[in-house]
Amino acid sequence: MAGTLLLGAVAYDPKVVTIWDGFRVWLRTQDLDLDYVLYSNYERQAEDLVSGRIDVAWNSPLAWVRARRLAQARDIPLRPVTMRDTDCDLTSVVVVRADSDVQELADLRGRTVATGAVDSPQATLLPLHLLRSVGLDPGTDVAVRRFDIGVGLHGDHVGGERDAALALAAGEVDAACMIDGNSLLFAREGVLPPGARVVGQTPVYDHCTMTAGPSADPRLVDRFGELLLGMSYADPELRPLLDLEGLKEWRPPRLEGFSQLERAVDGAGFYDDSGRVRARDYRP
Amino acid sequence: MPATTDLEHLGLDAGGHLLVDRTLAALAPGDRLTVQGSSPALKVHLAAWCRSQGHGFEDGDPPVVRKGEALTQRWAGAERAGSPAGPPMALADARWGLAARGALVEAGGPPLRLPLVERDHVWADVAPQLYAAAAAAQWDPATAVRWDAGTEAPADVEAAVVQLMTYLVENEQAALVIPARLLTRVHPHFREVVQLLAVQAADEARHVEVFSRRAVLHGDTIGTSGAGGRASLQTLLDEPDFTLAGFLLSVLGEGTFLDLLRFIHTHAPDVVTADVTRLALQDEARHVAFGVAHTTHAARTDPAFLAHLRSAIERRHSALLDTAGLNAEVYDSLVLLAAGSWEPAALARGWQAVQQLQYAMDQGRQRRLQHIGFPADEAAELSALHSRNFM
């Protein structure tokens, strides 16, 4: 198939090179000429997608929200292509120590909550939105101690969440926010104190999504989506790459899973409706 | 009716997933499993765990796991790397990599690129028993030799012992390097062969130690190393083929050394010399046994292989035609050792004993060559072409 599809991905970890090198080799054997560029942060990737500098972007949920707003403001169509099985139906939780007198989120009034980085959907934006939903204004009713690790990576770097959990274990904060999977991981690692309790949980939301922009040849995007959806975990050549990327299968995209984050972004004033960055202390 | 498992108080952060996995193993993809338990975070953790494992999760009270296909898919193309008890397969697959023999090997992963993957190129049926015997017969150089026995060789003979020990160390260093190098080329599916060669190298490491230690037991100067002897050993190191290298080293070289070590042991003028040669002799007998067994196996599976063996002997003989072979001081030391003194009559006896030694060495080589499959006349001819350096 003629033409090259140029994909953007954020280099949140060295394995990203292994993953996209591997996928590139495999896709080329399937007659799809894919190339990729790596970004140091999601904001530039979202801007470049909408500007047509790259054809498709492997977007974080927050990058999807930003790209959608940027595109809508310019009346540019975006096309969701695919997402991972592990991107569907995630939740974030607010955790306290076993001996805490906090029984429910409302009890956190006047207390300190640890979060991940400023731009982490799962460990900051969504859990703080959860607090707002029970009438607690972060920064006013609840003090927020943020752990800004990997700013610009939209929470892909787990360091902020881990530091939040460590602060909880050390007794420095009253609660910590994290994605459900990391609450299991940190409990297994002993980072969370024994018997840590979940006192709040967000509704389910979706995570990363592959998005095609205005410069992409629709036929190449069709083929790309078709090939990703056809990847089998039974294929020994692909399985190590799928394991690295953290999925068992690609799934058709869906957009309803991002509405909660859209509201959280508005609630925090993170981006405006046109996709401009409004968070004052955000420097990706 | 979905299957049920009850984790009781056990959380997924403390091993609860083992019980879920165990129950799921008996189910088919798509089947549902109700998970009961009293861990407060059970539902949060179970949902996250299911997502990471490719299982479906139904939020309910109690929650339900819907078995996914990932595990089935992961093992879809897996195959057994032969059978654990053996015998090994005729051909070891590079894709098995370092997996244990008989393991269920997941498809994928890096292939193990080793040249020796055909059973008949490395194997002997007696290899497992020889390895077991070798492992059981390991001895500690610190305690197996009576270093403090207090017996000393007569001064006249001590220099001969030191020269012989110097020569033995040089030869055992070649005998260490060769199996160590060969074993890194053998596919681990033939594990008894790899293990046997590893122990063989370890045996030689101990021989090098005890012969070195005996050499300086009563002094701090050791003997000479002749260029011809080293040239002879170099031809062993230069042989790239597994079977030919093993044939030249173990069948002919170490086979000849059995008689040599027995000779030194018989004429040992002190307890330590007697001990170190006796211990080395036990080990060398196993090395020879494997060399003969494998070469015989190779020759029986491919009768044309006898011609290769013959060529290897002739090639080595040609390469050594212009070299001195055995260090003359080694030969003289053997005579003096058997003589026990510089008296002419004793030296005559010693000379005769070394003549008999060489005859015994030749007879032993012929016997082994015939066992491998050579006719008697050819065995005699080939034995005569063996290196003058004995090894």
XYZ file of C-alpha atoms in Angstrom:
675
model
C 0.000 0.000 0.000
C 1.553 3.298 -1.097
C 2.337 6.080 1.347
C 3.752 6.261 4.835
C 1.685 6.610 7.971
C 3.533 8.713 10.534
C 2.707 7.939 14.144
C 3.544 10.003 17.211
C 4.146 8.410 20.611
C 5.403 9.827 23.882
C 8.693 8.448 25.163
C 7.659 7.961 28.787
C 9.936 4.926 29.057
C 12.799 3.445 26.983
C 10.586 0.469 26.129
C 8.565 2.735 23.849
C 11.366 2.421 21.281
C 11.279 -1.381 21.478
C 7.503 -1.405 21.140
C 7.207 0.864 18.123
C 10.309 -0.501 16.418
C 8.745 -3.951 16.754
C 5.311 -2.865 15.569
C 6.885 -0.971 12.675
C 8.753 -4.082 11.512
C 5.618 -6.214 11.787
C 3.329 -3.681 10.103
C 5.771 -3.354 7.215
C 5.592 -7.102 6.687
C 1.835 -6.569 6.356
C 2.340 -3.993 3.620
C 1.743 -0.941 5.790
C 4.619 1.514 5.777
C 4.532 2.940 9.293
C 7.116 5.253 10.749
C 7.070 6.938 14.120
C 8.407 9.960 15.986
C 8.778 10.219 19.734
C 7.703 13.192 21.833
C 8.938 14.268 25.222
C 5.426 15.312 26.251
C 1.814 14.874 25.202
C 1.034 18.560 24.673
C 3.311 18.934 21.660
C 2.090 15.624 20.273
C -1.546 16.759 20.505
C -0.697 20.073 18.836
C 1.250 18.332 16.063
C -1.578 15.875 15.441
C -4.088 18.657 14.942
C -1.591 20.653 12.844
C -1.043 17.664 10.556
C 2.645 17.154 11.406
C 1.897 13.566 12.353
C -0.852 11.348 10.975
C -1.809 9.396 14.068
C -1.090 9.899 17.749
C -0.966 7.296 20.491
C -2.797 9.545 22.930
C -3.209 9.520 26.659
C -6.822 10.182 27.678
C -5.865 13.746 28.544
C -4.140 14.156 25.178
C -7.341 12.959 23.538
C -9.306 15.636 25.437
C -6.797 18.306 24.406
C -6.638 17.190 20.757
C -10.424 17.001 20.551
C -10.774 20.559 21.850
C -8.010 21.914 19.605
C -9.559 20.186 16.584
C -13.083 21.265 17.379
C -11.998 24.886 17.750
C -10.495 24.724 14.254
C -13.296 22.608 12.843
C -10.871 19.812 12.050
C -12.067 16.196 12.153
C -10.276 13.653 14.337
C -10.801 9.975 13.996
C -10.410 7.510 16.851
C -8.776 4.342 15.535
C -8.374 1.817 18.316
C -7.597 1.325 21.982
C -6.237 -1.460 24.181
C -8.372 -3.899 26.153
C -6.609 -2.533 29.216
C -7.766 1.002 28.393
C -11.396 0.143 29.107
C -13.290 0.581 32.357
C -10.561 1.786 34.690
C -11.186 3.446 38.043
C -9.134 5.558 40.415
C -9.258 5.224 44.161
C -8.599 7.320 47.249
C -6.773 5.296 49.886
C -6.221 5.902 53.620
C -4.187 4.077 56.263
C -5.808 1.217 58.159
C -5.949 3.184 61.410
C -7.367 6.348 59.824
C -10.597 7.804 61.196
C -11.575 8.714 57.637
C -14.469 6.474 56.635
C -15.731 8.276 53.543
C -14.570 11.048 51.229
C -16.460 13.741 53.133
C -14.286 13.005 56.162
C -11.302 14.368 54.234
C -12.443 17.945 54.790
C -9.580 19.838 56.359
C -7.161 17.009 55.645
C -4.305 16.578 53.169
C -4.559 14.386 50.075
C -1.556 13.277 48.034
C -1.859 13.078 44.259
C 0.337 12.257 41.307
C 1.650 14.798 38.822
C -0.378 17.879 37.886
C -1.297 16.355 34.506
C -2.043 12.801 35.638
C -5.642 11.922 34.730
C -5.745 8.881 36.957
C -3.853 10.090 40.013
C -4.793 13.804 40.055
C -7.492 15.150 37.729
C -10.056 12.350 38.091
C -9.703 11.746 41.846
C -9.813 15.496 42.583
C -12.934 15.655 40.420
C -14.343 12.888 42.607
C -13.693 15.065 45.684
C -15.502 17.963 44.005
C -18.449 15.671 43.333
C -18.913 15.216 47.104
C -18.597 18.937 47.747
C -14.905 19.162 48.621
C -12.992 21.837 46.735
C -9.340 20.763 46.347
C -7.052 23.485 47.598
C -9.790 24.995 49.753
C -11.623 22.250 51.619
C -8.850 19.727 51.199
C -5.131 20.469 51.031
C -3.478 18.841 48.017
C 0.092 17.610 48.108
C 1.086 16.935 44.555
C 3.997 14.789 43.438
C 5.089 16.222 40.118
C 7.123 13.404 38.634
C 7.267 13.201 34.835
C 5.236 16.323 34.173
C 4.052 16.354 30.555
C 3.707 12.572 30.461
C 0.076 12.702 31.626
C 0.709 10.301 34.461
C 2.303 7.585 32.316
C 5.265 7.803 34.674
C 4.205 5.931 37.789
C 6.630 7.845 40.052
C 4.142 10.499 41.198
C 1.582 7.925 42.290
C 4.217 5.881 44.061
C 5.489 8.929 45.940
C 1.917 9.749 46.943
C 1.541 6.212 48.336
C 4.877 6.521 50.148
C 3.755 9.824 51.694
C 0.621 8.069 52.942
C 2.681 5.250 54.435
C 4.998 7.794 56.085
C 2.037 9.540 57.730
C 2.732 12.785 55.876
C -0.723 12.903 54.269
C -4.183 11.612 55.197
C -5.032 10.018 51.844
C -3.436 9.182 48.515
C -4.892 8.968 45.002
C -3.994 6.338 42.427
C -5.347 4.164 39.651
C -6.929 0.888 40.801
C -4.195 -1.219 39.215
C -1.509 0.680 41.087
C -3.384 0.295 44.381
C -2.956 -3.459 43.830
C 0.654 -3.067 42.687
C 1.639 -0.818 45.609
C -0.085 -3.097 48.111
C 1.821 -6.090 46.713
C 5.096 -4.169 46.778
C 4.536 -3.073 50.351
C 4.605 0.586 49.299
C 1.102 1.007 50.683
C 0.853 0.375 54.404
C -0.758 -2.944 55.410
C -4.542 -2.790 55.588
C -4.790 0.466 53.607
C -8.467 1.161 52.907
C -10.249 2.496 49.843
C -12.581 5.321 50.882
C -13.521 6.547 47.426
C -13.626 5.231 43.879
C -14.367 7.041 40.636
C -16.861 5.721 38.118
C -15.234 3.741 35.310
C -13.399 5.669 32.603
C -11.252 4.852 29.583
C -7.549 5.447 29.076
C -5.304 5.671 25.993
C -6.696 5.937 22.483
C -5.152 5.930 19.021
C -6.243 9.026 17.136
C -5.877 9.919 13.447
C -5.535 13.577 12.463
C -6.311 15.644 9.379
C -3.119 14.744 7.468
C -3.698 10.987 7.594
C -4.611 9.124 4.402
C -7.929 7.452 5.320
C -6.982 4.275 3.474
C -3.779 3.988 5.493
C -5.695 4.624 8.704
C -8.228 1.956 7.734
C -5.434 -0.514 7.127
C -3.629 0.483 10.339
C -6.762 -0.038 12.434
C -7.516 -3.304 10.701
C -3.990 -4.610 11.324
C -3.943 -3.572 14.979
C -7.330 -5.183 15.599
C -6.051 -8.326 13.892
C -3.001 -8.684 16.136
C -3.234 -11.978 18.008
C -1.793 -12.664 21.426
C -1.222 -16.200 20.147
C 1.401 -14.855 17.716
C 4.802 -15.454 19.363
C 6.340 -12.622 17.373
C 3.779 -10.078 18.544
C 3.177 -11.355 22.082
C 6.328 -9.824 23.629
C 5.392 -6.456 22.104
C 1.812 -6.710 23.324
C 3.106 -7.631 26.785
C 5.399 -4.595 26.774
C 2.566 -2.342 25.645
C 0.308 -3.874 28.291
C -2.516 -5.385 26.288
C -3.868 -8.720 25.160
C -5.896 -7.317 22.267
C -6.695 -4.068 20.514
C -10.333 -3.069 20.565
C -12.514 -0.778 18.472
C -12.449 2.762 19.863
C -15.186 4.291 21.963
C -15.519 7.852 23.165
C -18.034 7.685 25.990
C -15.287 6.691 28.418
C -13.693 10.165 28.272
C -16.669 12.266 29.409
C -15.693 12.031 33.075
C -12.223 13.369 32.253
C -13.716 16.170 30.141
C -15.652 17.290 33.218
C -12.604 16.887 35.451
C -10.558 19.065 33.070
C -13.252 21.729 33.148
C -13.551 21.491 36.916
C -9.820 21.996 37.354
C -9.596 24.621 34.605
C -6.821 22.579 33.050
C -7.627 23.331 29.390
C -10.206 25.751 28.029
C -12.814 24.800 25.445
C -10.388 25.588 22.622
C -7.719 23.315 24.054
C -5.444 26.063 25.364
C -3.505 25.100 28.485
C -4.964 27.079 31.403
C -3.381 25.322 34.366
C -1.037 27.989 35.707
C 1.494 25.684 37.276
C 1.763 23.234 34.391
C 5.091 23.339 32.506
C 5.439 20.216 30.351
C -24.234 -21.913 37.321
C -20.831 -20.204 37.559
C -17.993 -21.855 39.417
C -17.139 -20.315 42.770
C -13.993 -19.721 44.737
C -13.847 -18.305 48.237
C -10.710 -16.359 49.112
C -11.956 -15.883 52.706
C -9.819 -13.075 54.184
C -7.067 -13.361 51.569
C -6.648 -10.299 49.350
C -5.250 -10.202 45.820
C -2.405 -8.135 47.250
C -1.336 -11.116 49.361
C -1.569 -14.063 46.994
C -5.325 -14.383 46.494
C -4.857 -14.480 42.738
C -3.365 -17.968 43.090
C -6.744 -19.335 44.149
C -8.515 -17.479 41.354
C -5.974 -18.725 38.797
C -6.234 -22.271 40.107
C -9.991 -22.352 39.701
C -9.880 -20.622 36.324
C -7.454 -23.233 35.034
C -10.250 -25.793 34.957
C -12.610 -23.472 33.071
C -12.893 -22.656 29.384
C -12.553 -19.138 27.963
C -15.867 -17.369 28.421
C -16.780 -19.344 31.546
C -17.677 -17.342 34.650
C -16.212 -17.629 38.125
C -17.809 -16.086 41.211
C -15.186 -14.813 43.628
C -16.143 -14.547 47.280
C -14.000 -13.074 50.003
C -13.890 -10.595 52.857
C -10.818 -8.553 51.892
C -12.015 -4.915 51.874
C -10.264 -4.071 48.580
C -11.307 -7.317 46.861
C -13.474 -5.753 44.159
C -11.071 -2.905 43.357
C -8.130 -5.253 43.129
C -9.976 -8.011 41.295
C -11.174 -5.605 38.598
C -7.609 -4.319 38.062
C -6.166 -7.826 38.107
C -8.731 -9.115 35.584
C -7.919 -6.235 33.239
C -4.195 -6.948 33.415
C -4.727 -10.668 32.812
C -7.155 -10.330 29.940
C -10.163 -11.614 31.917
C -13.565 -9.958 31.967
C -14.892 -8.506 35.239
C -18.524 -8.228 36.238
C -19.085 -5.876 39.130
C -21.528 -7.502 41.489
C -21.825 -8.755 44.984
C -19.974 -11.051 44.834
C -17.994 -10.084 41.718
C -17.614 -12.440 38.770
C -14.559 -13.146 36.624
C -15.158 -14.099 33.003
C -12.212 -16.144 31.807
C -10.348 -14.590 28.894
C -8.361 -16.226 26.132
C -4.907 -14.815 26.847
C -3.588 -17.826 28.701
C -4.852 -20.229 26.045
C -3.334 -18.023 23.369
C -0.008 -17.746 25.162
C 0.410 -21.537 25.207
C -1.247 -22.233 21.857
C 2.008 -22.790 19.980
C 3.939 -24.291 22.887
C 5.698 -27.618 22.515
C 7.521 -30.048 24.776
C 11.307 -30.043 24.532
C 11.502 -33.822 24.431
C 10.980 -35.827 27.596
C 12.635 -35.054 30.952
C 13.991 -38.548 31.538
C 15.374 -38.798 28.038
C 16.726 -40.199 25.890
C 17.210 -36.866 24.153
C 15.625 -36.151 20.813
C 17.670 -36.755 17.656
C 17.611 -33.032 16.936
C 17.523 -30.269 19.569
C 15.503 -27.264 18.457
C 17.209 -23.868 18.702
C 13.823 -22.440 19.727
C 13.890 -24.491 22.941
C 16.730 -22.250 24.063
C 17.845 -22.952 27.612
C 14.558 -24.615 28.613
C 14.839 -27.749 30.721
C 14.532 -30.965 28.729
C 10.858 -31.919 28.701
C 9.623 -28.421 29.597
C 6.572 -26.996 27.851
C 8.239 -24.227 25.857
C 6.276 -21.101 25.019
C 6.711 -20.123 21.384
C 8.809 -17.030 20.802
C 11.840 -15.783 22.632
C 15.373 -15.755 21.301
C 16.634 -18.936 19.616
C 19.777 -20.456 21.104
C 22.313 -20.552 18.300
C 24.645 -23.433 19.174
C 26.299 -25.558 16.515
C 25.893 -28.959 18.160
C 22.199 -29.801 17.953
C 22.317 -33.357 16.573
C 22.266 -36.101 19.191
C 24.588 -38.406 17.300
C 27.242 -35.696 17.110
C 27.625 -35.489 20.910
C 25.825 -38.360 22.576
C 26.690 -41.675 24.184
C 24.077 -43.801 25.922
C 26.339 -44.177 28.916
C 26.611 -40.402 29.431
C 23.969 -40.202 32.227
C 25.602 -42.997 34.224
C 29.075 -41.561 33.689
C 27.889 -38.146 34.857
C 26.333 -39.676 37.983
C 29.570 -41.544 38.706
C 31.614 -38.399 38.101
C 29.457 -36.305 40.416
C 29.688 -38.971 43.132
C 33.463 -39.302 42.814
C 34.436 -35.674 43.317
C 37.249 -35.321 45.817
C 38.628 -32.420 47.795
C 42.290 -31.689 46.989
C 42.791 -30.371 50.498
C 41.827 -33.620 52.216
C 42.015 -36.400 49.630
C 45.802 -36.104 49.371
C 47.929 -36.891 52.431
C 49.948 -33.696 52.108
C 51.407 -34.108 55.596
C 52.366 -37.784 55.286
C 55.977 -36.849 55.877
C 57.477 -39.291 53.365
C 59.932 -37.731 50.984
C 61.417 -38.973 47.749
C 65.166 -39.604 47.733
C 66.956 -36.439 46.607
C 68.053 -38.159 43.357
C 64.492 -38.916 42.410
C 62.800 -35.746 43.658
C 63.980 -33.747 40.629
C 62.463 -36.400 38.343
C 59.125 -36.164 40.198
C 59.164 -32.355 39.889
C 59.831 -32.628 36.140
C 57.016 -35.129 35.700
C 54.616 -32.932 37.674
C 55.581 -29.940 35.527
C 54.795 -31.997 32.439
C 51.496 -33.244 33.873
C 50.315 -29.716 34.691
C 50.979 -28.610 31.108
C 49.021 -31.541 29.707
C 46.149 -31.208 32.153
C 45.773 -27.556 31.220
C 45.078 -28.660 27.655
C 42.702 -31.310 28.977
C 40.852 -28.597 30.926
C 40.505 -26.099 28.105
C 39.214 -28.555 25.518
C 36.073 -29.888 27.293
C 35.385 -26.387 28.634
C 35.377 -25.071 25.078
C 33.391 -27.971 23.643
C 30.619 -27.808 26.205
C 29.708 -24.240 25.259
C 28.823 -25.494 21.772
C 26.515 -28.328 22.823
C 22.747 -27.701 22.965
C 21.670 -28.059 26.619
C 19.015 -30.574 25.541
C 21.923 -33.052 25.735
C 22.419 -32.006 29.311
C 24.246 -35.090 30.569
C 26.959 -34.488 27.977
C 27.254 -30.825 29.010
C 27.326 -31.823 32.679
C 29.892 -34.528 32.049
C 32.179 -32.149 30.168
C 31.762 -29.553 32.938
C 32.815 -32.083 35.570
C 35.638 -33.208 33.301
C 36.911 -29.618 33.181
C 36.528 -29.391 36.952
C 38.441 -32.665 37.326
C 41.283 -31.221 35.317
C 41.225 -28.051 37.389
C 41.863 -30.212 40.457
C 44.555 -32.173 38.672
C 46.317 -28.949 37.754
C 46.107 -27.932 41.390
C 47.423 -31.126 42.966
C 50.200 -31.651 40.417
C 51.278 -28.024 40.816
C 51.251 -28.367 44.573
C 53.227 -31.621 44.476
C 55.797 -30.004 42.182
C 56.722 -27.404 44.790
C 56.155 -29.527 47.869
C 59.831 -29.619 48.730
C 61.239 -26.736 46.747
C 60.337 -23.642 44.855
C 61.702 -24.480 41.380
C 59.775 -26.531 38.881
C 60.828 -28.304 35.689
C 61.000 -27.518 32.005
C 58.450 -27.176 29.243
C 59.577 -28.415 25.820
C 58.474 -26.698 22.618
C 57.636 -30.061 21.006
C 55.292 -31.013 23.822
C 53.473 -27.729 23.589
C 53.219 -28.086 19.801
C 51.648 -31.492 20.308
C 49.066 -30.091 22.725
C 48.350 -27.199 20.388
C 47.162 -29.629 17.722
C 44.540 -30.850 20.203
C 43.378 -27.302 20.876
C 43.210 -26.620 17.143
C 40.797 -29.478 16.339
C 37.388 -27.822 15.852
C 35.185 -30.891 15.495
C 33.498 -32.131 18.689
C 33.924 -35.838 18.088
C 37.405 -35.577 16.598
C 38.613 -33.339 19.433
C 37.178 -35.739 21.998
C 38.680 -38.704 20.153
C 42.171 -37.227 19.999
C 42.073 -35.934 23.576
C 40.177 -38.571 25.518
C 40.521 -41.801 23.559
C 44.119 -41.478 22.428
C 45.613 -38.834 24.743
C 43.981 -39.513 28.078
C 43.825 -43.202 27.205
C 47.605 -43.171 26.932
C 47.796 -41.183 30.144
C 46.026 -43.967 32.043
C 49.151 -46.090 31.598
C 51.392 -43.131 32.352
C 49.621 -42.235 35.610
C 49.534 -45.894 36.636
C 53.277 -46.082 35.979
C 54.048 -43.007 38.084
C 51.749 -44.280 40.812
C 53.468 -47.681 40.822
C 56.921 -46.131 41.066
C 55.926 -43.211 43.287
C 58.708 -42.555 45.768
C 56.438 -40.758 48.260
C 52.855 -40.819 49.511
C 51.818 -37.507 47.961
C 52.959 -38.540 44.456
C 51.125 -41.821 44.878
C 47.952 -40.051 46.027
C 47.777 -37.401 43.317
C 48.354 -39.888 40.504
C 45.853 -42.364 41.947
C 43.156 -39.683 42.220
C 43.823 -38.331 38.734
C 43.797 -41.853 37.330
C 40.261 -42.456 38.639
C 39.002 -39.311 36.934
C 40.853 -39.906 33.686
C 39.336 -43.377 33.400
C 35.877 -41.737 33.212
C 37.061 -39.252 30.594
C 38.380 -42.099 28.495
C 35.158 -44.064 28.985
C 33.041 -41.221 27.608
C 35.464 -40.549 24.765
C 35.397 -44.196 23.701
C 31.607 -44.499 24.149
C 30.846 -41.352 22.154
C 33.316 -42.111 19.365
C 31.900 -45.635 19.126
C 28.360 -44.191 19.011
C 29.391 -41.794 16.235
C 31.133 -44.533 14.248
C 28.183 -46.914 14.571
C 25.606 -44.346 13.483
C 27.828 -43.374 10.549
C 30.336 -46.094 9.535
C 32.021 -43.625 7.153
C 33.068 -41.729 10.244
C 35.990 -44.120 10.805
C 37.661 -42.494 7.813
C 37.364 -39.092 9.503
C 38.950 -40.489 12.654
C 41.791 -41.930 10.639
C 42.297 -38.611 8.855
C 42.390 -36.775 12.153
C 45.176 -39.024 13.432
C 47.116 -38.686 10.199
C 46.633 -34.932 10.095
C 47.935 -34.586 13.619
C 50.831 -36.898 12.899
C 51.814 -34.810 9.858
C 51.578 -31.606 11.842
C 53.929 -33.029 14.453
C 56.440 -34.685 12.114
C 58.963 -31.916 12.515
C 58.642 -31.525 16.262
C 60.506 -33.273 19.034
C 57.337 -34.515 20.684
C 58.127 -35.589 24.208
C 60.481 -33.424 26.209
C 63.616 -35.585 26.617
C 63.806 -34.579 30.264
C 60.373 -36.108 30.830
C 61.435 -39.381 29.303
C 64.607 -39.460 31.369
C 62.628 -38.607 34.480
C 60.404 -41.631 33.906
C 63.471 -43.850 33.665
C 64.995 -42.394 36.818
C 61.688 -42.663 38.676
C 61.453 -46.376 37.861
C 65.168 -46.860 38.574
C 65.003 -45.173 41.959
C 68.717 -44.253 41.812
C 71.585 -43.394 39.491
C 73.123 -46.875 39.803
C 73.715 -48.302 36.282
C 71.901 -51.508 37.102
C 68.936 -49.576 38.436
C 68.888 -47.365 35.369
C 68.816 -50.467 33.190
C 65.730 -51.668 35.081
C 64.178 -48.228 34.770
C 64.855 -48.145 31.042
C 63.240 -51.526 30.642
C 60.216 -50.418 32.655
C 59.678 -47.411 30.394
C 59.948 -49.667 27.356
C 57.211 -51.791 28.861
C 55.181 -48.670 29.581
C 55.305 -47.637 25.951
C 54.283 -51.112 24.884
C 51.337 -51.024 27.295
C 50.339 -47.583 26.002
C 50.367 -48.881 22.433
C 48.382 -51.982 23.345
C 45.792 -49.840 25.144
C 45.385 -47.518 22.163
C 44.997 -50.472 19.801
C 42.372 -52.021 22.079
C 40.334 -48.808 22.160
C 40.643 -48.256 18.409
C 39.392 -51.783 17.793
C 36.500 -51.215 20.193
C 35.520 -48.158 18.176
C 35.452 -50.265 15.024
C 38.886 -50.305 13.420
C 40.247 -53.663 12.180
C 43.228 -54.899 14.197
C 45.850 -54.115 11.560
C 44.561 -50.589 11.061
C 44.360 -50.059 14.816
C 48.014 -51.030 15.142
C 48.997 -48.728 12.307
C 47.088 -45.773 13.725
C 48.333 -46.329 17.282
C 51.869 -46.050 15.998
C 51.092 -42.602 14.595
C 50.140 -41.262 18.038
C 52.013 -38.281 19.418
C 55.334 -38.988 21.065
C 54.170 -36.587 23.766
C 51.753 -39.325 25.028
C 48.755 -36.909 25.395
